[in-house]
Every structure is written in structure tokens, then in C-alpha cells.
């Protein structure tokens, strides 16, 4: 009992046309997205159209969809890298627009496609966030964070410039984890990585869910990846959330665009 899948069943609440609702009402949603809409100022085109989503605490939610469908825009709204309309994104029931933005970004950490490490050692990178708050992580704490990110603690003393992209991405994960986030936002975090590094990152994400009840929202270019690690899959097409499904049931997608994207018809 109490598995992530059951929680998804219990908590998922989606009010969009064409989305497959799981029945019971939401209990503990970590993040709630309500009618999130964004229109391009330049062209008037809808980038996001009334997106609704509940992200239950302690689950991995995957977001897939064609390029340009609004996945990054949606993710960036969740920690105000793009400022969403007030009331359209809630964290623990609170409007994120009313929270201090730096505090929000500690609570909701983000990782991008390519890691951007600072010059200096791995340890210096990992210490960066806490240091901004006047806290110096001990060597032990740094090593623990590296382990959490699936990296050998011996990396602490290496120069960031010596790392492969895959190793650097795990340092970037450790640096984000140093802020003790409640939610991780991952925007195609493995699309620049080789298969082994991809597996390292996937394992770290799954372990964080198991050991820390981390809530994760992950955009991926890979349907297979999402099927491997997500508890719930959201399909975004042309700014619309057209399907929300359990990964094992992707073949039941009904929206024509979703079916085409998944090569089901
Ligand atoms: N700041 C912006 N201003 C105008 N258009 C944007 C902006 N950011 C993204 N877009 C457009 O919004 C759409 C969705 O982009 P994006 O969220 O990056 O898609 P995805 O991550 O799914 O590839 C694209 O058509 C993109 O050109
Ligand atoms: Mg993107």
C-alpha cells in the first residue's frame, strides 16, 4: 500500500477536455496548476491554453510532447522563471506569485538540459546555494549530496572544468539538492547525455523519490524514459494538456494528436 501509483490514482485531478480523469478528488497536491494560459505577445499565438494539473507529493510526473508544444514554458512557470498569472500556480495550496521568489526557487529547484557549472571545484559548486544564505556545508555534507546525485564523493575536489557533461549534470543536481528543495523541475536533463550518464541521472531521481519523497516534474524528449521512471505522464500538444495517463497505459491515449505523437495511429 501507499505506492506512488496508488497515490496517483488517489490524488490525480485533471479537468481538461480529453484527459482521462482518475476519479477521486485531490487530497495532497504539492503543486496545482489552474487554467494556466500564456499568449505570445509577438504573434498572439497561444503558447499555453488553460493548462490544469495537480502534481501529487512524492511522485514523478513526466511531461512529453512535440517540440514547441510549451513544455519548457509550463515548467518555467512553476518556479517563476516565467511569471505566471497570479493564482494559476499553487505550491502547498499557496499562490507562488505571493511567495518570495528566491525562497520559491530554493523550494522548487530546477535543472536544465546542459549543466552550467561555475569555475572552481565541484565542492564549491555544491556549496554555492547554502553559502548565499551564510551557511557553509561541511565536507561530509558535500559528499553526501554528491552521493545523492549518484556521483562518487571523491569528485568533491575535482575542478568543474575537468568533468564530462554527464558528471557535470550530476554535480548540477547535487548543487540544486544543496538547497534542500521540495520539488525538482527537470527540463530534458539527459538529452545531452550518453546512455550510462542518462541511467545515472534516472537512478538518482528515482532514489530521491524513494528516500526523500521528492516531488519531481520532468520534461523529457523520450517516451521510453518517461515510461521507465514517471508515475504519471502528461502529454502537451500545442499548449494544451491533451492527456494525463499512467505510463503503462499510454497506448490508451485518445486525443488524435497524442496518438500521432506516440505513433499509435
Ligand atoms: N518568451 C517567449 N515569447 C514568445 N514566444 C515564446 C516565448 N517562449 C517560448 N515561446 C514560444 O512558445 C512555444 C513553446 O515553447 P517551449 O515552451 O520552449 O516549447 P517546448 O519546450 O515544448 O519545445 C514555441 O512556439 C516558442 O517559440
Ligand atoms: Mg523545451
mmCIF file of C-alpha atoms and ligand atoms in Angstrom:
data_model
loop_
_atom_site.group_PDB
_atom_site.id
_atom_site.type_symbol
_atom_site.label_atom_id
_atom_site.label_comp_id
_atom_site.label_asym_id
_atom_site.label_seq_id
_atom_site.Cartn_x
_atom_site.Cartn_y
_atom_site.Cartn_z
ATOM 1 C CA UNK A 1 0.000 0.000 0.000
ATOM 2 C CA UNK A 2 0.963 3.613 -0.291
ATOM 3 C CA UNK A 3 2.857 3.105 -3.543
ATOM 4 C CA UNK A 4 3.355 6.075 -5.815
ATOM 5 C CA UNK A 5 0.976 4.534 -8.340
ATOM 6 C CA UNK A 6 -1.782 4.303 -5.770
ATOM 7 C CA UNK A 7 -1.167 7.875 -4.756
ATOM 8 C CA UNK A 8 -1.500 8.954 -8.331
ATOM 9 C CA UNK A 9 -4.780 7.115 -8.550
ATOM 10 C CA UNK A 10 -5.975 8.720 -5.357
ATOM 11 C CA UNK A 11 -4.822 12.227 -5.925
ATOM 12 C CA UNK A 12 -4.905 12.964 -9.586
ATOM 13 C CA UNK A 13 -7.419 15.553 -10.593
ATOM 14 C CA UNK A 14 -7.458 16.869 -14.096
ATOM 15 C CA UNK A 15 -10.181 18.980 -15.594
ATOM 16 C CA UNK A 16 -9.319 19.125 -19.231
ATOM 17 C CA UNK A 17 -11.211 18.040 -22.261
ATOM 18 C CA UNK A 18 -9.948 14.739 -23.493
ATOM 19 C CA UNK A 19 -7.882 13.997 -20.418
ATOM 20 C CA UNK A 20 -8.588 10.741 -18.714
ATOM 21 C CA UNK A 21 -9.575 11.635 -15.184
ATOM 22 C CA UNK A 22 -8.787 9.366 -12.298
ATOM 23 C CA UNK A 23 -11.834 9.579 -10.166
ATOM 24 C CA UNK A 24 -11.354 10.668 -6.602
ATOM 25 C CA UNK A 25 -10.716 14.262 -5.626
ATOM 26 C CA UNK A 26 -7.247 15.612 -4.942
ATOM 27 C CA UNK A 27 -6.017 15.270 -1.372
ATOM 28 C CA UNK A 28 -2.440 16.383 -1.025
ATOM 29 C CA UNK A 29 -1.286 18.074 -4.187
ATOM 30 C CA UNK A 30 2.188 19.550 -3.925
ATOM 31 C CA UNK A 31 1.727 21.696 -6.998
ATOM 32 C CA UNK A 32 -1.514 22.791 -8.596
ATOM 33 C CA UNK A 33 -1.778 24.424 -11.981
ATOM 34 C CA UNK A 34 -5.056 26.189 -12.659
ATOM 35 C CA UNK A 35 -6.106 27.359 -16.122
ATOM 36 C CA UNK A 36 -2.543 28.425 -16.860
ATOM 37 C CA UNK A 37 -2.578 30.413 -20.078
ATOM 38 C CA UNK A 38 0.123 32.240 -21.975
ATOM 39 C CA UNK A 39 -0.200 34.084 -25.215
ATOM 40 C CA UNK A 40 2.730 35.219 -27.329
ATOM 41 C CA UNK A 41 2.966 38.982 -27.240
ATOM 42 C CA UNK A 42 4.614 38.986 -30.642
ATOM 43 C CA UNK A 43 2.240 36.784 -32.602
ATOM 44 C CA UNK A 44 -0.847 36.399 -30.439
ATOM 45 C CA UNK A 45 -0.420 32.615 -30.654
ATOM 46 C CA UNK A 46 -1.446 30.591 -27.595
ATOM 47 C CA UNK A 47 1.673 29.112 -26.004
ATOM 48 C CA UNK A 48 -0.286 27.544 -23.126
ATOM 49 C CA UNK A 49 -4.084 27.198 -23.162
ATOM 50 C CA UNK A 50 -5.860 26.684 -19.850
ATOM 51 C CA UNK A 51 -3.490 24.031 -18.580
ATOM 52 C CA UNK A 52 -4.710 22.256 -15.446
ATOM 53 C CA UNK A 53 -2.670 19.774 -13.474
ATOM 54 C CA UNK A 54 -2.268 18.503 -9.944
ATOM 55 C CA UNK A 55 1.136 17.134 -9.053
ATOM 56 C CA UNK A 56 0.801 14.826 -6.033
ATOM 57 C CA UNK A 57 3.511 14.984 -3.403
ATOM 58 C CA UNK A 58 6.281 12.422 -3.751
ATOM 59 C CA UNK A 59 5.657 11.365 -7.331
ATOM 60 C CA UNK A 60 7.497 11.795 -10.609
ATOM 61 C CA UNK A 61 5.374 13.500 -13.231
ATOM 62 C CA UNK A 62 6.664 13.323 -16.791
ATOM 63 C CA UNK A 63 5.775 15.851 -19.452
ATOM 64 C CA UNK A 64 6.160 14.885 -23.073
ATOM 65 C CA UNK A 65 5.037 16.389 -26.330
ATOM 66 C CA UNK A 66 6.290 17.686 -29.648
ATOM 67 C CA UNK A 67 8.939 20.375 -29.817
ATOM 68 C CA UNK A 68 7.417 23.832 -29.338
ATOM 69 C CA UNK A 69 4.346 22.497 -27.524
ATOM 70 C CA UNK A 70 5.016 24.590 -24.418
ATOM 71 C CA UNK A 71 6.734 22.065 -22.133
ATOM 72 C CA UNK A 72 9.564 24.386 -21.083
ATOM 73 C CA UNK A 73 7.180 27.301 -20.712
ATOM 74 C CA UNK A 74 4.976 25.255 -18.379
ATOM 75 C CA UNK A 75 7.958 24.104 -16.323
ATOM 76 C CA UNK A 76 9.379 27.629 -16.071
ATOM 77 C CA UNK A 77 6.071 28.911 -14.727
ATOM 78 C CA UNK A 78 6.386 26.529 -11.772
ATOM 79 C CA UNK A 79 9.274 28.439 -10.212
ATOM 80 C CA UNK A 80 8.585 31.799 -11.836
ATOM 81 C CA UNK A 81 11.373 31.816 -14.368
ATOM 82 C CA UNK A 82 8.359 32.943 -16.330
ATOM 83 C CA UNK A 83 5.904 34.847 -14.114
ATOM 84 C CA UNK A 84 2.527 33.086 -14.360
ATOM 85 C CA UNK A 85 -0.734 34.967 -13.800
ATOM 86 C CA UNK A 86 -1.447 35.282 -10.090
ATOM 87 C CA UNK A 87 -3.391 32.312 -8.723
ATOM 88 C CA UNK A 88 -2.541 29.956 -11.579
ATOM 89 C CA UNK A 89 0.229 28.015 -9.810
ATOM 90 C CA UNK A 90 -0.077 26.910 -6.187
ATOM 91 C CA UNK A 91 2.607 25.276 -4.030
ATOM 92 C CA UNK A 92 1.140 23.521 -0.981
ATOM 93 C CA UNK A 93 -2.030 25.464 -1.733
ATOM 94 C CA UNK A 94 -0.276 28.862 -1.754
ATOM 95 C CA UNK A 95 -0.125 31.146 -4.770
ATOM 96 C CA UNK A 96 3.547 31.072 -5.784
ATOM 97 C CA UNK A 97 3.297 34.670 -7.001
ATOM 98 C CA UNK A 98 2.812 35.716 -3.366
ATOM 99 C CA UNK A 99 5.967 33.927 -2.171
ATOM 100 C CA UNK A 100 9.422 35.477 -2.077
ATOM 101 C CA UNK A 101 10.865 34.445 -5.434
ATOM 102 C CA UNK A 102 14.272 33.339 -4.109
ATOM 103 C CA UNK A 103 12.674 31.250 -1.391
ATOM 104 C CA UNK A 104 10.396 29.738 -4.020
ATOM 105 C CA UNK A 105 13.363 28.796 -6.217
ATOM 106 C CA UNK A 106 15.042 27.055 -3.296
ATOM 107 C CA UNK A 107 11.892 25.100 -2.596
ATOM 108 C CA UNK A 108 11.351 24.377 -6.283
ATOM 109 C CA UNK A 109 14.758 23.678 -7.804
ATOM 110 C CA UNK A 110 15.462 23.385 -11.496
ATOM 111 C CA UNK A 111 17.851 21.523 -13.738
ATOM 112 C CA UNK A 112 18.301 22.251 -17.438
ATOM 113 C CA UNK A 113 19.412 20.339 -20.484
ATOM 114 C CA UNK A 114 23.011 21.485 -20.123
ATOM 115 C CA UNK A 115 24.664 21.923 -16.741
ATOM 116 C CA UNK A 116 26.159 25.367 -16.213
ATOM 117 C CA UNK A 117 28.788 24.919 -13.521
ATOM 118 C CA UNK A 118 30.856 27.763 -12.157
ATOM 119 C CA UNK A 119 34.639 27.710 -12.426
ATOM 120 C CA UNK A 120 36.226 26.201 -9.367
ATOM 121 C CA UNK A 121 35.878 22.857 -7.626
ATOM 122 C CA UNK A 122 32.906 20.557 -7.525
ATOM 123 C CA UNK A 123 32.615 21.222 -3.776
ATOM 124 C CA UNK A 124 32.498 24.982 -4.395
ATOM 125 C CA UNK A 125 29.671 24.464 -6.844
ATOM 126 C CA UNK A 126 27.728 22.314 -4.405
ATOM 127 C CA UNK A 127 28.252 24.831 -1.588
ATOM 128 C CA UNK A 128 27.020 27.756 -3.650
ATOM 129 C CA UNK A 129 23.328 27.844 -2.680
ATOM 130 C CA UNK A 130 23.699 27.415 1.100
ATOM 131 C CA UNK A 131 26.571 29.923 1.079
ATOM 132 C CA UNK A 132 24.227 32.602 -0.258
ATOM 133 C CA UNK A 133 22.304 32.109 2.964
ATOM 134 C CA UNK A 134 25.503 32.269 5.038
ATOM 135 C CA UNK A 135 25.732 28.510 5.609
ATOM 136 C CA UNK A 136 28.919 26.644 4.854
ATOM 137 C CA UNK A 137 28.366 22.974 4.091
ATOM 138 C CA UNK A 138 30.848 20.611 5.725
ATOM 139 C CA UNK A 139 32.921 18.214 3.654
ATOM 140 C CA UNK A 140 30.669 15.422 4.843
ATOM 141 C CA UNK A 141 27.550 17.281 3.716
ATOM 142 C CA UNK A 142 29.053 17.950 0.294
ATOM 143 C CA UNK A 143 29.950 14.281 -0.105
ATOM 144 C CA UNK A 144 26.508 13.185 0.932
ATOM 145 C CA UNK A 145 24.960 15.466 -1.679
ATOM 146 C CA UNK A 146 27.260 14.066 -4.361
ATOM 147 C CA UNK A 147 26.203 10.541 -3.393
ATOM 148 C CA UNK A 148 22.562 11.563 -3.574
ATOM 149 C CA UNK A 149 23.244 12.702 -7.139
ATOM 150 C CA UNK A 150 24.785 9.310 -7.925
ATOM 151 C CA UNK A 151 28.323 10.680 -8.022
ATOM 152 C CA UNK A 152 31.403 9.334 -6.212
ATOM 153 C CA UNK A 153 32.178 11.632 -3.240
ATOM 154 C CA UNK A 154 35.821 11.710 -4.424
ATOM 155 C CA UNK A 155 34.660 14.163 -7.102
ATOM 156 C CA UNK A 156 34.395 16.905 -4.469
ATOM 157 C CA UNK A 157 37.957 18.146 -5.038
ATOM 158 C CA UNK A 158 37.914 17.988 -8.844
ATOM 159 C CA UNK A 159 37.802 21.116 -10.956
ATOM 160 C CA UNK A 160 34.408 21.565 -12.602
ATOM 161 C CA UNK A 161 36.157 22.082 -15.938
ATOM 162 C CA UNK A 162 37.553 18.518 -15.821
ATOM 163 C CA UNK A 163 34.177 16.821 -15.844
ATOM 164 C CA UNK A 164 32.276 15.125 -18.632
ATOM 165 C CA UNK A 165 28.829 16.530 -19.393
ATOM 166 C CA UNK A 166 27.231 13.581 -17.599
ATOM 167 C CA UNK A 167 29.302 14.133 -14.470
ATOM 168 C CA UNK A 168 28.689 17.877 -14.622
ATOM 169 C CA UNK A 169 24.944 17.273 -14.817
ATOM 170 C CA UNK A 170 25.116 15.214 -11.621
ATOM 171 C CA UNK A 171 27.096 17.986 -9.921
ATOM 172 C CA UNK A 172 24.399 20.414 -11.049
ATOM 173 C CA UNK A 173 21.844 18.077 -9.457
ATOM 174 C CA UNK A 174 23.871 17.974 -6.214
ATOM 175 C CA UNK A 175 24.107 21.780 -6.272
ATOM 176 C CA UNK A 176 20.336 22.023 -6.615
ATOM 177 C CA UNK A 177 19.815 19.434 -3.855
ATOM 178 C CA UNK A 178 22.042 21.502 -1.546
ATOM 179 C CA UNK A 179 19.140 23.959 -1.285
ATOM 180 C CA UNK A 180 17.036 21.124 0.152
ATOM 181 C CA UNK A 181 14.246 21.525 -2.426
ATOM 182 C CA UNK A 182 10.772 20.046 -2.029
ATOM 183 C CA UNK A 183 10.221 19.898 -5.770
ATOM 184 C CA UNK A 184 12.609 19.263 -8.651
ATOM 185 C CA UNK A 185 11.898 20.637 -12.113
ATOM 186 C CA UNK A 186 13.912 18.906 -14.810
ATOM 187 C CA UNK A 187 13.898 20.194 -18.381
ATOM 188 C CA UNK A 188 15.218 17.412 -20.612
ATOM 189 C CA UNK A 189 18.056 16.805 -18.141
ATOM 190 C CA UNK A 190 19.506 13.862 -20.048
ATOM 191 C CA UNK A 191 19.060 14.877 -23.672
ATOM 192 C CA UNK A 192 22.746 15.842 -23.942
ATOM 193 C CA UNK A 193 23.979 12.751 -22.084
ATOM 194 C CA UNK A 194 25.194 9.316 -23.138
ATOM 195 C CA UNK A 195 23.136 6.253 -22.120
ATOM 196 C CA UNK A 196 25.181 5.469 -18.996
ATOM 197 C CA UNK A 197 25.014 9.049 -17.699
ATOM 198 C CA UNK A 198 21.321 9.075 -18.519
ATOM 199 C CA UNK A 199 20.863 5.976 -16.399
ATOM 200 C CA UNK A 200 22.825 7.578 -13.522
ATOM 201 C CA UNK A 201 20.531 10.601 -13.540
ATOM 202 C CA UNK A 202 17.384 8.470 -13.795
ATOM 203 C CA UNK A 203 18.530 6.357 -10.844
ATOM 204 C CA UNK A 204 19.255 9.447 -8.774
ATOM 205 C CA UNK A 205 15.802 10.851 -9.487
ATOM 206 C CA UNK A 206 14.041 7.627 -8.583
ATOM 207 C CA UNK A 207 16.101 7.267 -5.397
ATOM 208 C CA UNK A 208 15.258 10.818 -4.356
ATOM 209 C CA UNK A 209 11.609 9.935 -4.630
ATOM 210 C CA UNK A 210 12.084 6.811 -2.562
ATOM 211 C CA UNK A 211 14.363 8.242 0.125
ATOM 212 C CA UNK A 212 13.105 11.819 0.398
ATOM 213 C CA UNK A 213 9.630 11.720 -1.059
ATOM 214 C CA UNK A 214 10.817 14.229 -3.629
ATOM 215 C CA UNK A 215 8.190 15.608 -5.976
ATOM 216 C CA UNK A 216 9.586 15.792 -9.493
ATOM 217 C CA UNK A 217 8.275 17.282 -12.720
ATOM 218 C CA UNK A 218 10.384 16.174 -15.639
ATOM 219 C CA UNK A 219 10.165 17.213 -19.263
ATOM 220 C CA UNK A 220 11.597 14.547 -21.500
ATOM 221 C CA UNK A 221 12.149 14.085 -25.205
ATOM 222 C CA UNK A 222 11.998 10.338 -24.644
ATOM 223 C CA UNK A 223 8.732 8.480 -24.234
ATOM 224 C CA UNK A 224 10.737 5.432 -23.155
ATOM 225 C CA UNK A 225 12.466 7.390 -20.412
ATOM 226 C CA UNK A 226 9.163 8.644 -19.089
ATOM 227 C CA UNK A 227 7.808 5.110 -19.125
ATOM 228 C CA UNK A 228 10.838 3.979 -17.134
ATOM 229 C CA UNK A 229 10.633 6.475 -14.309
ATOM 230 C CA UNK A 230 7.421 8.528 -14.250
ATOM 231 C CA UNK A 231 4.352 7.688 -12.161
ATOM 232 C CA UNK A 232 2.182 9.861 -14.324
ATOM 233 C CA UNK A 233 2.599 11.118 -17.877
ATOM 234 C CA UNK A 234 1.256 14.402 -19.223
ATOM 235 C CA UNK A 235 1.035 14.994 -22.932
ATOM 236 C CA UNK A 236 1.215 18.587 -24.030
ATOM 237 C CA UNK A 237 0.344 19.374 -27.635
ATOM 238 C CA UNK A 238 0.233 22.939 -28.993
ATOM 239 C CA UNK A 239 -0.084 24.375 -25.482
ATOM 240 C CA UNK A 240 -2.899 22.061 -24.454
ATOM 241 C CA UNK A 241 -2.699 19.281 -21.901
ATOM 242 C CA UNK A 242 -4.378 16.655 -24.028
ATOM 243 C CA UNK A 243 -3.767 13.521 -21.955
ATOM 244 C CA UNK A 244 -2.761 12.609 -18.416
ATOM 245 C CA UNK A 245 -2.094 8.898 -18.083
ATOM 246 C CA UNK A 246 -0.247 6.303 -16.112
ATOM 247 C CA UNK A 247 2.862 5.301 -18.077
ATOM 248 C CA UNK A 248 1.727 1.721 -18.590
ATOM 249 C CA UNK A 249 -1.472 2.991 -20.213
ATOM 250 C CA UNK A 250 -0.022 5.357 -22.793
ATOM 251 C CA UNK A 251 -1.408 3.167 -25.543
ATOM 252 C CA UNK A 252 -4.879 4.163 -24.345
ATOM 253 C CA UNK A 253 -4.298 7.802 -25.288
ATOM 254 C CA UNK A 254 -7.307 9.024 -27.211
ATOM 255 C CA UNK A 255 -6.549 12.510 -28.394
ATOM 256 C CA UNK A 256 -5.638 12.304 -32.102
ATOM 257 C CA UNK A 257 -2.530 14.488 -31.714
ATOM 258 C CA UNK A 258 -1.396 12.442 -28.729
ATOM 259 C CA UNK A 259 -1.905 9.217 -30.667
ATOM 260 C CA UNK A 260 0.084 10.574 -33.568
ATOM 261 C CA UNK A 261 2.892 11.755 -31.281
ATOM 262 C CA UNK A 262 3.031 8.356 -29.607
ATOM 263 C CA UNK A 263 2.842 6.699 -33.031
ATOM 264 C CA UNK A 264 -0.271 4.803 -32.025
ATOM 265 C CA UNK A 265 -2.195 5.688 -35.136
HETATM 266 N N1 LIG B 1 9.200 34.346 -24.211
HETATM 267 C C1 LIG B 1 8.550 33.913 -25.283
HETATM 268 N N2 LIG B 1 7.920 34.792 -26.096
HETATM 269 C C2 LIG B 1 7.271 34.373 -27.202
HETATM 270 N N3 LIG B 1 7.173 33.109 -27.560
HETATM 271 C C3 LIG B 1 7.764 32.183 -26.790
HETATM 272 C C4 LIG B 1 8.470 32.526 -25.615
HETATM 273 N N4 LIG B 1 8.953 31.397 -25.061
HETATM 274 C C5 LIG B 1 8.549 30.399 -25.845
HETATM 275 N N5 LIG B 1 7.840 30.858 -26.890
HETATM 276 C C6 LIG B 1 7.170 30.042 -27.912
HETATM 277 O O1 LIG B 1 6.292 29.211 -27.200
HETATM 278 C C7 LIG B 1 6.201 27.944 -27.798
HETATM 279 C C8 LIG B 1 6.525 26.866 -26.779
HETATM 280 O O2 LIG B 1 7.917 26.908 -26.465
HETATM 281 P P1 LIG B 1 8.568 25.924 -25.416
HETATM 282 O O3 LIG B 1 7.861 26.051 -24.137
HETATM 283 O O4 LIG B 1 10.030 26.207 -25.410
HETATM 284 O O5 LIG B 1 8.279 24.506 -26.063
HETATM 285 P P2 LIG B 1 8.932 23.075 -25.786
HETATM 286 O O6 LIG B 1 9.743 23.156 -24.542
HETATM 287 O O7 LIG B 1 7.774 22.144 -25.685
HETATM 288 O O8 LIG B 1 9.770 22.756 -27.001
HETATM 289 C C9 LIG B 1 7.132 27.970 -29.002
HETATM 290 O O9 LIG B 1 6.349 28.243 -30.135
HETATM 291 C C10 LIG B 1 8.069 29.123 -28.682
HETATM 292 O O10 LIG B 1 8.530 29.689 -29.879
HETATM 293 MG MG1 LIG B 2 11.748 22.811 -24.177
#
